Short mmCIF file of C-alpha atoms and ligand atoms in Angstrom, two decimals:
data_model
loop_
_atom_site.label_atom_id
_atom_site.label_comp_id
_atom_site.label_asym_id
_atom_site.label_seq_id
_atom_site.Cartn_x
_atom_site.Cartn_y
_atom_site.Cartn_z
CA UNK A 25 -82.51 8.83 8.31
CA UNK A 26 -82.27 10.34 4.85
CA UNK A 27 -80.70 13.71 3.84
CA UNK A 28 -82.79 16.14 1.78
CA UNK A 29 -80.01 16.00 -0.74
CA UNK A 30 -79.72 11.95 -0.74
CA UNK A 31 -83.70 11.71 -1.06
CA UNK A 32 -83.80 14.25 -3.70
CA UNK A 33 -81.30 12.30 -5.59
CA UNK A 34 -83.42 9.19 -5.29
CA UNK A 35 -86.69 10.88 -6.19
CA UNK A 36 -84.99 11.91 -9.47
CA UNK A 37 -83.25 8.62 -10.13
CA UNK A 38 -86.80 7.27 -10.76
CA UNK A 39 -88.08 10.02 -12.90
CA UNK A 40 -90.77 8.65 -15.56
CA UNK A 41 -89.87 7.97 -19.01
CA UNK A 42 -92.91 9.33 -20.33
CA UNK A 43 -93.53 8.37 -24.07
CA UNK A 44 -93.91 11.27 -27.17
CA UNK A 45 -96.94 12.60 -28.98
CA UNK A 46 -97.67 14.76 -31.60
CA UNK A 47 -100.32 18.02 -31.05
CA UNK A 48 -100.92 20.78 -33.18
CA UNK A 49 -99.47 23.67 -32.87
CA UNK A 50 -102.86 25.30 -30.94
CA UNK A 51 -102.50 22.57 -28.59
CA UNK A 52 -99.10 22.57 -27.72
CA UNK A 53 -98.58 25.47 -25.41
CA UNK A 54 -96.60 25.02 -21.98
CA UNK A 55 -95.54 21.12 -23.81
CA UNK A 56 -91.91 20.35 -23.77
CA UNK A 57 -90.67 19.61 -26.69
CA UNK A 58 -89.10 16.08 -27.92
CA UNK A 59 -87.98 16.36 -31.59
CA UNK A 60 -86.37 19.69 -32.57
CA UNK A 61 -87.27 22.67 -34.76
CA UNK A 62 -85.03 23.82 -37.54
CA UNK A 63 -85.87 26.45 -39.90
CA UNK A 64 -86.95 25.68 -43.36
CA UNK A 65 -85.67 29.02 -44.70
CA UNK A 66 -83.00 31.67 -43.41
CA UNK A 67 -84.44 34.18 -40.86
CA UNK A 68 -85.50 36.59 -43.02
CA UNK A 69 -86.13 34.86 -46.16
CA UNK A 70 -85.16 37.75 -48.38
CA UNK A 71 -83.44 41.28 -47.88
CA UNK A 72 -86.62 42.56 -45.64
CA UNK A 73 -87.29 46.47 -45.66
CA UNK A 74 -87.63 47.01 -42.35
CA UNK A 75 -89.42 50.88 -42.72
CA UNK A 76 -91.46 52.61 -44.93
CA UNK A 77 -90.26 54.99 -47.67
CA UNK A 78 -88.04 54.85 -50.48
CA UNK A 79 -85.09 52.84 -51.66
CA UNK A 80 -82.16 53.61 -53.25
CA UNK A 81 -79.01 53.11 -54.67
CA UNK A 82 -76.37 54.01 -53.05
CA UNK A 83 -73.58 55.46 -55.17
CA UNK A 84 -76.27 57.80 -56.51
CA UNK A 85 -76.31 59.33 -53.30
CA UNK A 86 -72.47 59.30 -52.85
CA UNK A 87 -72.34 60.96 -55.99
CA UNK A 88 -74.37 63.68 -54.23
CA UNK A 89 -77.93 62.90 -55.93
CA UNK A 90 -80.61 64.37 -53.15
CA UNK A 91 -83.68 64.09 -55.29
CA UNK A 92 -85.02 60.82 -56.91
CA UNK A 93 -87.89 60.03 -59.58
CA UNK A 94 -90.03 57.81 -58.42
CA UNK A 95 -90.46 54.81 -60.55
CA UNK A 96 -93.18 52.65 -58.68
CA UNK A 97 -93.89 51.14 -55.74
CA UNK A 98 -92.69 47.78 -54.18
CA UNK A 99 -95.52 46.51 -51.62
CA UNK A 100 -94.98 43.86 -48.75
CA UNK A 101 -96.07 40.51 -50.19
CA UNK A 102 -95.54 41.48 -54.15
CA UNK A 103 -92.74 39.86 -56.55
CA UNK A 104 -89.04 41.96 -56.34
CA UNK A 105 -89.41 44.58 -58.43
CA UNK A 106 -86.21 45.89 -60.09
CA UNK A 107 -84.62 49.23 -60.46
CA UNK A 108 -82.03 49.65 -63.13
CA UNK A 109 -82.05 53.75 -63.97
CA UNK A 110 -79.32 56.32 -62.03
CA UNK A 111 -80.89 58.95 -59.66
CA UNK A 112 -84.61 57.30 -59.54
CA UNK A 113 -86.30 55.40 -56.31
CA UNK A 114 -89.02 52.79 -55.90
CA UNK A 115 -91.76 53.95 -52.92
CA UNK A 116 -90.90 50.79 -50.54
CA UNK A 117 -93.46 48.66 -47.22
CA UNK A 118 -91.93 47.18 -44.57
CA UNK A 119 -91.89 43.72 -44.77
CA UNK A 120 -91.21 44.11 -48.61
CA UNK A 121 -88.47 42.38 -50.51
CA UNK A 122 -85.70 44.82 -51.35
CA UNK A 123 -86.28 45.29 -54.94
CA UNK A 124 -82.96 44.46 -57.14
CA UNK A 125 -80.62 47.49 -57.93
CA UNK A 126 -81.54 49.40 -54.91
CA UNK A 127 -79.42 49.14 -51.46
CA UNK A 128 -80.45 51.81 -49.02
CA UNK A 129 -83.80 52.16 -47.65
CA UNK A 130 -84.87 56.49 -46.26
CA UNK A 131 -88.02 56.71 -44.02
CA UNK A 132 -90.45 58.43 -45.14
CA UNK A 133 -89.60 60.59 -42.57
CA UNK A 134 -86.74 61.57 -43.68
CA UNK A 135 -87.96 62.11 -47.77
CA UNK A 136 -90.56 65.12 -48.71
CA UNK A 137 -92.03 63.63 -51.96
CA UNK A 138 -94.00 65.79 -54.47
CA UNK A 139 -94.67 66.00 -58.39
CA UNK A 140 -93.27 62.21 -58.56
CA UNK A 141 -90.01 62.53 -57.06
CA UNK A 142 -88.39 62.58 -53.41
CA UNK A 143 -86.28 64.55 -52.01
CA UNK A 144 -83.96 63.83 -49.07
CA UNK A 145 -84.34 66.29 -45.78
CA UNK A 146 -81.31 64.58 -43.76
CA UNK A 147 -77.78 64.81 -44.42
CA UNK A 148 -76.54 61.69 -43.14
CA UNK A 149 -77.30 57.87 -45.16
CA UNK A 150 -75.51 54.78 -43.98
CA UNK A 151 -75.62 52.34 -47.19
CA UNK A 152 -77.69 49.44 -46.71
CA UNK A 153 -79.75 51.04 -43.56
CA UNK A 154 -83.09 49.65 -42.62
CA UNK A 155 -82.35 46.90 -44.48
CA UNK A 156 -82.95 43.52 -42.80
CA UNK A 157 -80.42 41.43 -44.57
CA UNK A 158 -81.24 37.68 -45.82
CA UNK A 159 -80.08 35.02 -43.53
CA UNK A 160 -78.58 37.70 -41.06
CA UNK A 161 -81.02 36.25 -38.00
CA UNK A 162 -80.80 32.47 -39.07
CA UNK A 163 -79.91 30.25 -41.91
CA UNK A 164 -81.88 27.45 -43.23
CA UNK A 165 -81.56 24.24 -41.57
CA UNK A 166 -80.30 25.87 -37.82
CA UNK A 167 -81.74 24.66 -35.08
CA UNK A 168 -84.34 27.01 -33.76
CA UNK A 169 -85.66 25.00 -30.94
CA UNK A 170 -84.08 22.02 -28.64
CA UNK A 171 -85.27 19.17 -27.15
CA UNK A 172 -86.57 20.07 -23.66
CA UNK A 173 -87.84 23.45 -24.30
CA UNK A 174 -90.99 24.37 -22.79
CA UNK A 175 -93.61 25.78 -25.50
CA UNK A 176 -94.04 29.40 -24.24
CA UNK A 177 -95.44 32.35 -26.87
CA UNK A 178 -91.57 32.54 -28.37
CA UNK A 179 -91.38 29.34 -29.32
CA UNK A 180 -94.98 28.79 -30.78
CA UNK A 181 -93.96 32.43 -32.97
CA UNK A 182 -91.04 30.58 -33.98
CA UNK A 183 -92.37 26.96 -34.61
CA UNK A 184 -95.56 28.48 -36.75
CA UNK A 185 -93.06 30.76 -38.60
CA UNK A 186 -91.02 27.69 -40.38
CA UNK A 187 -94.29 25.51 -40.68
CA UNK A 188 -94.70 23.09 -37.66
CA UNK A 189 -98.23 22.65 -38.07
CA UNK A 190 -97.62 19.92 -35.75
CA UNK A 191 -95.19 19.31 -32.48
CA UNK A 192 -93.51 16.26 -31.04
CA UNK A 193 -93.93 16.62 -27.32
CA UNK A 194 -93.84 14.48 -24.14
CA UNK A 195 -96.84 12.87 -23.41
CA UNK A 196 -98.49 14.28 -20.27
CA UNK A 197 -98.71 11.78 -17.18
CA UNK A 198 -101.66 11.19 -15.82
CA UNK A 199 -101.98 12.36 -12.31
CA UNK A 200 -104.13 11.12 -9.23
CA UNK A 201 -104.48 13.94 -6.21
CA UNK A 202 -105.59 11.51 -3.26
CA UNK A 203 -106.61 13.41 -0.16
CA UNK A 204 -106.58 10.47 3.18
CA UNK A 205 -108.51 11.51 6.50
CA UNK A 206 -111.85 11.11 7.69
CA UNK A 207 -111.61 14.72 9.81
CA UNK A 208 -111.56 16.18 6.21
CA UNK A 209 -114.87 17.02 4.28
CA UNK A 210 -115.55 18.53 0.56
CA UNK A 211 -114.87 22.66 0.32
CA UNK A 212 -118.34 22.77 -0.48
CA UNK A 213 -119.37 21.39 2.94
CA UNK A 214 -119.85 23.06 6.60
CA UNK A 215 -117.52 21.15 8.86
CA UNK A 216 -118.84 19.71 12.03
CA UNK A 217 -116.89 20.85 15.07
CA UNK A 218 -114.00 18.56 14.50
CA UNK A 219 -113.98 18.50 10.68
CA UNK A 220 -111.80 20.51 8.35
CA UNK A 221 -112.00 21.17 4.64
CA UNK A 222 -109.41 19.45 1.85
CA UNK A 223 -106.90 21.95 0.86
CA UNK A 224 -104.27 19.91 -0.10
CA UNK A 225 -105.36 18.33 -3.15
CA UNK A 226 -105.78 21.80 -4.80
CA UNK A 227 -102.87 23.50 -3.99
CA UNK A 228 -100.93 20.47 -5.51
CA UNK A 229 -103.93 20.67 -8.60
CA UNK A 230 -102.94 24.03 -9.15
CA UNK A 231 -99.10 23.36 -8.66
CA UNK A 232 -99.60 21.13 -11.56
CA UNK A 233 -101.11 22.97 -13.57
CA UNK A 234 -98.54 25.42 -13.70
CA UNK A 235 -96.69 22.77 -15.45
CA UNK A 236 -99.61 22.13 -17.91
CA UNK A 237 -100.77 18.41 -15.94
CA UNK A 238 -104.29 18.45 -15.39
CA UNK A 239 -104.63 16.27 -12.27
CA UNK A 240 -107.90 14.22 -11.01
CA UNK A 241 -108.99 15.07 -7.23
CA UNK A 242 -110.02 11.87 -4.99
CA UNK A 243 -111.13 11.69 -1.33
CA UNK A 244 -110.39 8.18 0.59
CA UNK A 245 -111.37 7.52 4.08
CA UNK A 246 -108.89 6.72 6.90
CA UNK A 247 -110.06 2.95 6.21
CA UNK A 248 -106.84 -0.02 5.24
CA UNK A 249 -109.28 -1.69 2.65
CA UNK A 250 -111.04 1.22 1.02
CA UNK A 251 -107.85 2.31 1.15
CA UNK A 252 -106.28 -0.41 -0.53
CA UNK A 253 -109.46 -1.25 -2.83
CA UNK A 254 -109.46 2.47 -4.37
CA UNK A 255 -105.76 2.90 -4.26
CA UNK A 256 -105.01 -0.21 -6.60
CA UNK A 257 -107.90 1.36 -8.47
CA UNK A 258 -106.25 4.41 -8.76
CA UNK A 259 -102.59 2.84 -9.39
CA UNK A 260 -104.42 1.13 -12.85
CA UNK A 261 -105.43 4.17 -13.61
CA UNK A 262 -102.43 6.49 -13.46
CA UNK A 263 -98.83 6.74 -14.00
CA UNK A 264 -98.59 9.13 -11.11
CA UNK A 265 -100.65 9.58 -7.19
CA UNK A 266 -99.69 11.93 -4.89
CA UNK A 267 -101.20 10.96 -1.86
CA UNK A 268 -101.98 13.50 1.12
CA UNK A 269 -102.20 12.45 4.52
CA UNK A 270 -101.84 9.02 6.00
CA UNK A 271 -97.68 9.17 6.11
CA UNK A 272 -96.83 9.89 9.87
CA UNK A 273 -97.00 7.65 12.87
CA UNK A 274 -100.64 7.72 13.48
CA UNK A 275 -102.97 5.09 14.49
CA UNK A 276 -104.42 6.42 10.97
CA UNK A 277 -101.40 5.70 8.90
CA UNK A 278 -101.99 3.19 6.51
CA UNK A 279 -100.49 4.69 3.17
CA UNK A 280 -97.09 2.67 3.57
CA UNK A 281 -98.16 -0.44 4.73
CA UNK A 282 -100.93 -0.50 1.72
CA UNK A 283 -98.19 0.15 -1.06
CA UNK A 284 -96.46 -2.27 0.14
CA UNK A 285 -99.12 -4.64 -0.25
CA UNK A 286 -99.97 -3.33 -3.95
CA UNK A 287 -96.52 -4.06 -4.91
CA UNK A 288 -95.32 -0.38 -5.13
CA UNK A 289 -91.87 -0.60 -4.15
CA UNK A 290 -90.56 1.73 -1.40
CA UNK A 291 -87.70 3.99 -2.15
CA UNK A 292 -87.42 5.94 1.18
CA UNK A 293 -90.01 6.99 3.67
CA UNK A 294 -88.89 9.98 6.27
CA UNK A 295 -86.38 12.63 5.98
CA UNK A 296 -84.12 14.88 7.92
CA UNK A 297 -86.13 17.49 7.25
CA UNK A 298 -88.43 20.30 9.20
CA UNK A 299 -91.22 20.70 7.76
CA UNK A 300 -91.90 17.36 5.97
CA UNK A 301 -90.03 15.00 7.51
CA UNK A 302 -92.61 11.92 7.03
CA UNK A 303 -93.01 12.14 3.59
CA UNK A 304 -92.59 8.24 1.69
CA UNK A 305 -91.62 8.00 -2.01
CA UNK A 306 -91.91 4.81 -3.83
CA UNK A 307 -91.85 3.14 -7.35
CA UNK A 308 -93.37 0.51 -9.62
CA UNK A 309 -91.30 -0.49 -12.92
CA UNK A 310 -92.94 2.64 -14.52
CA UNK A 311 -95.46 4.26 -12.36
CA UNK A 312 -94.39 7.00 -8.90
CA UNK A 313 -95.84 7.43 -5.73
CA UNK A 314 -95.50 10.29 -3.35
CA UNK A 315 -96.96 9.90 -0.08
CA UNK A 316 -96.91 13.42 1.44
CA UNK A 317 -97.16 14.28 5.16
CA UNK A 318 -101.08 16.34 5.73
CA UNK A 319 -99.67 19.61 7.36
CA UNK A 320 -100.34 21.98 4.71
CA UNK A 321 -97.03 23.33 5.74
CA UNK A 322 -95.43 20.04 4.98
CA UNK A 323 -97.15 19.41 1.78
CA UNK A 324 -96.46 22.80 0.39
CA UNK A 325 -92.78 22.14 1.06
CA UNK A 326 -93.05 18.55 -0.20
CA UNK A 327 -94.70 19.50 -3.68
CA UNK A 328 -92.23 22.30 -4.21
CA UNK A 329 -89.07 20.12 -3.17
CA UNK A 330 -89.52 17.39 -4.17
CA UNK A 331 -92.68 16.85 -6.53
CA UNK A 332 -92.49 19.61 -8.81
CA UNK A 333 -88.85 19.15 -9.54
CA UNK A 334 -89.65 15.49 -10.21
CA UNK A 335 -92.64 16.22 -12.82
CA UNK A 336 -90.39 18.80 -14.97
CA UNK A 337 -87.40 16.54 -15.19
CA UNK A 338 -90.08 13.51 -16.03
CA UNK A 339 -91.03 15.72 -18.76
CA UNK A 340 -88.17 16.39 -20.14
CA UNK A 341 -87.80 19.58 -18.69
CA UNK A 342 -83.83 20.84 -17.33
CA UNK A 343 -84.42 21.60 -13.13
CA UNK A 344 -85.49 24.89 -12.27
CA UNK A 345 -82.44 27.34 -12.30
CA UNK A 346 -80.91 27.49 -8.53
CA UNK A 347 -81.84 30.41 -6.45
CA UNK A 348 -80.23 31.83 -3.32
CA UNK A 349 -81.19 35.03 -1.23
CA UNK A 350 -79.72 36.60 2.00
CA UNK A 351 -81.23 36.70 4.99
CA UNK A 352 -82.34 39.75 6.19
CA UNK A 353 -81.92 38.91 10.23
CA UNK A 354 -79.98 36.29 11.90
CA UNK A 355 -82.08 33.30 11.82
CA UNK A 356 -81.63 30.36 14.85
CA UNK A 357 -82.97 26.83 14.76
CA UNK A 358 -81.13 24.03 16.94
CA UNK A 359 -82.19 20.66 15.48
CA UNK A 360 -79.76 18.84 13.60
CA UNK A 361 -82.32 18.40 10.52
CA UNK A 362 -82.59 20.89 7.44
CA UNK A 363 -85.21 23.28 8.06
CA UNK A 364 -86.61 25.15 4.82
CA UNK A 365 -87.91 27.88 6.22
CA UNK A 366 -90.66 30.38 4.90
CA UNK A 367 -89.53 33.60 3.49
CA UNK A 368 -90.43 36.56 1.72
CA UNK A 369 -88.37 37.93 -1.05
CA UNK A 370 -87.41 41.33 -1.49
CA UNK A 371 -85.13 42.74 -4.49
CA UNK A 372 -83.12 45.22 -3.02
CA UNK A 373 -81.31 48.47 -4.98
CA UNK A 374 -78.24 46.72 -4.73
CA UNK A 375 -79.14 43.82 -6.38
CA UNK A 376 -79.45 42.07 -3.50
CA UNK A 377 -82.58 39.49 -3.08
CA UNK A 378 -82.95 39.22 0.59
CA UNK A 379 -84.59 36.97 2.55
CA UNK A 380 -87.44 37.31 5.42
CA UNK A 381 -88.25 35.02 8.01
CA UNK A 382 -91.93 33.92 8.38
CA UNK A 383 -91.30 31.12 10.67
CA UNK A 384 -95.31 31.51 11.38
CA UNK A 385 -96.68 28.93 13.92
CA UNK A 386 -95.51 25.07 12.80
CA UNK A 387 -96.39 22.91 9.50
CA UNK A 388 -100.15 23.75 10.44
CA UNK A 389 -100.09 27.04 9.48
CA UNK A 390 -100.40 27.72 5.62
CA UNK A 391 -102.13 30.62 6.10
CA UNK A 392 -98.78 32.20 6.70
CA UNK A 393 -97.45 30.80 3.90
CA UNK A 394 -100.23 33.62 1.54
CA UNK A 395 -97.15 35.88 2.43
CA UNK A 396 -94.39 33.16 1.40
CA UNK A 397 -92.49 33.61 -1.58
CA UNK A 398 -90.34 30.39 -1.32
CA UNK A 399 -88.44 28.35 1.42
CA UNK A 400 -85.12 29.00 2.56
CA UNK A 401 -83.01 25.92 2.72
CA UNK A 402 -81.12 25.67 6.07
CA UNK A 403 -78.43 23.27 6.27
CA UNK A 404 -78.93 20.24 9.32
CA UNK A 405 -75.56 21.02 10.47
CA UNK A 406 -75.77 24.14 11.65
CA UNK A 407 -77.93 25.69 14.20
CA UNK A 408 -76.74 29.85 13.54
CA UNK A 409 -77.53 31.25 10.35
CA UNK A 410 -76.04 35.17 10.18
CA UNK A 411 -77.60 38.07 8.97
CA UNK A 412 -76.72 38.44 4.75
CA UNK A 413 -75.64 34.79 4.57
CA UNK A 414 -76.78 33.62 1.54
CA UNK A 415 -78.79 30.34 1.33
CA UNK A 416 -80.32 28.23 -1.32
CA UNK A 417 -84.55 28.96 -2.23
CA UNK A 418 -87.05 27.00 -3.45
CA UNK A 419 -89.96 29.51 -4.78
CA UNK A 420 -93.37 28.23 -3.97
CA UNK A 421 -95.18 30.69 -6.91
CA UNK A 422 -95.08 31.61 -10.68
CA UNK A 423 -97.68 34.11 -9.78
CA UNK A 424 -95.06 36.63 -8.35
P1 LIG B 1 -101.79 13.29 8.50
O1 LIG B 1 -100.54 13.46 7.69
O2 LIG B 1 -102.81 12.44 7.81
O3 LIG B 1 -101.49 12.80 9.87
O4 LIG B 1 -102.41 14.73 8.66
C1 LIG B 1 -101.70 15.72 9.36
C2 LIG B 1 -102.53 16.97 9.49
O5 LIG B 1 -102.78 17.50 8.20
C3 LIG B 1 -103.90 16.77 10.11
O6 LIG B 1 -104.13 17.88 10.97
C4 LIG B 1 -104.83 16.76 8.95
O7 LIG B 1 -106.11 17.18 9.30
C5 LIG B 1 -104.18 17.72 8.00
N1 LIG B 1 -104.53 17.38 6.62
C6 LIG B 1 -104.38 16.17 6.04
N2 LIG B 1 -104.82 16.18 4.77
C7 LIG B 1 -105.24 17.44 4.52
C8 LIG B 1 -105.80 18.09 3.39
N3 LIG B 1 -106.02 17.44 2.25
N4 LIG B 1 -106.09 19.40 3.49
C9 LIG B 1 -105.86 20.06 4.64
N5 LIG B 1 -105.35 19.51 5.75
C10 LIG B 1 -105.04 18.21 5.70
MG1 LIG B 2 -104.54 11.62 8.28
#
């Protein structure tokens, strides 16, 4: 059977090569970007004043001038003014060009003006302070943002700032959320005795959407031509399904044997892996299918390990930086499979992020994972894990 490592590999290998599209600006937030952003100016354009008051020149102060005529006023947003007398001052905004024959900017705070002149209360100028110099953040033509970056409030600040009124970004895939089993019924419904409701489809809706993919919810009974009927349906339809249920060994199981039969070409199906271990993965020349096990447990894990990393790098996204914690007990578990197990995350005053065990009661039980932070990858070929050994984890929120 397949490592978690070797069928990661394999899931990635087949990542979509999802095509580019331009959005305006309002629309592209949480987009990854495809053609970069370089500034059409230097950061700031001009020398800024970067506080209220007055400016100066310089030498007049080293030549031990404390008081200064004021000869006008230089507002934010008005042409540079220019200052060409000895011992006088222009009033000066923040955000204001520094006016021409003036250096040094003094806050107001620092000034007490009266009968149209200011006069210095502190002892100590730097020349040139609170000026923001031209070109000091960026220069015209820099890059400001690479291919890959997701669109977060930064980045928008940034792209509006040099004039992207428009974005090149990848297209978003279109995403089918297919829930299989007939003991499932709607949320809105009141299960019969040996009914449950669908869960799965909107944890993985709202997995996605954390990545900005907007995913369609379907239902299919545990039927092999419904389920092939609505399943080539859906295939037409989408570049992407994520299937729930209908993976295992169950009289029930028809997901593998109907790709097959819709030409979706299997990559691997089953992995040495606790919780999960069912889960198939296969291709068409440009479409993905992920067939993940039903236990909530298992599909939680699934999505997280394998799904979500797969949409970001589709996107053009870099992987998720690696994280690792310590357990905070010794941990045990014999089989010769990886386990991921649940865990809560604590950031200790050390700077320690430790690790706690919620092994809860099997891949059934997902309302243990509410307390879950992330999984804690356990390697198969070990069976003791020791208290403070520090393990790879796969976080399970953004909310946290
Ligand atoms: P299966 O993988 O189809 O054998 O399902 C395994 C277990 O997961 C069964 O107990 C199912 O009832 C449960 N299950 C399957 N799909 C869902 C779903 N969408 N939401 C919640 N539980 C599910
Ligand atoms: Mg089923």
């Amino acid at each position: 059977m397949l490592s978690v490592a070797d069928a990661f590999a394999i899931t990635q290998q087949h990542r979509l090569q999802l095509p580019a599209e331009t959005v305006s600006l309002a629309d592209a937030s949480g987009r990854v970007l495809r053609e970069a952003v370089s500034a059409d100016r230097n950061f700031p354009p001009f020398n800024r004043v970067a506080m209220d008051g007055i400016a100066i020149r310089f030498t007049d102060y080293t030549a031990g001038q404390r008081t200064f005529r004021l000869a006008g006023v230089q507002r934010a947003g008005e042409p540079q003014q220019t200052l060409d007398k000895a011992n006088e001052c222009l009033e000066i905004m923040t955000g204001a060009m520094l006016p021409l024959g003036v250096d040094t900017v003094i806050r107001y705070e620092d000034v007490t003006i009266d009968d149209c002149q200011a006069t210095l209360t502190i002892d100590t100028v730097q020349k040139n302070q609170h000026v923001h110099p031209q070109a000091i953040d960026r220069r015209a033509g820099d890059e400001l943002l690479s291919i890959g970056m997701r669109l977060g409030p930064p980045e928008l600040a940034v792209a509006a700032s040099v004039g992207q009124t428009t974005l090149t970004v990848t297209a978003l895939p279109r995403v089918a959320l297919i829930s299989t089993g007939d003991e499932l019924v709607d949320i809105g419904d009141t299960p019969l005795p040996y009914q449950i409701r669908r869960s799965n489809t909107y944890l993985l809706q709202a997995g996605l959407a954390s990545l900005g993919i907007a995913a369609t919810l379907h239902h299919i009974v545990d039927n092999e031509a419904i389920l092939e009927e609505q399943l080539a349906t859906l295939l037409t339809q989408n570049d992407i399904l994520i299937l729930s249920g209908g993976v295992s060994a169950g009289k029930a199981d028809f997901v593998p044997s109907v790709m097959a039969r819709l030409g979706v070409q299997k990559q691997f199906h089953k992995i040495e892996q606790r919780p999960g271990k069912p889960l198939w993965f296969g291709t068409t020349p440009d479409k993905a299918v992920f067939g993940l096990p039903g236990n909530p447990v298992s599909t939680v894990l699934c999505a997280y390990r394998y799904v979500m990393p797969y949409l970001r790098t589709s996107l053009g996204l870099a992987p998720a930086p690696i994280r690792y914690a310590r357990l905070a007990a010794p941990f045990v578990f014999a089989p010769a499979v990886t386990f991921f197990l649940p865990v809560r995350l604590t950031s200790e005053p050390d700077g320690r992020t430790l690790a706690h065990a919620l092994p809860g009661s099997g891949s059934a039980d997902f309302a243990n994972l509410l307390a879950a932070d992330a999984f804690m990858e356990l390697p198969a070929n070990r069976s003791e894990f020791g208290v403070d050994e520090a393990f790879q984890v796969w976080m399970t929120r953004s909310d946290r």
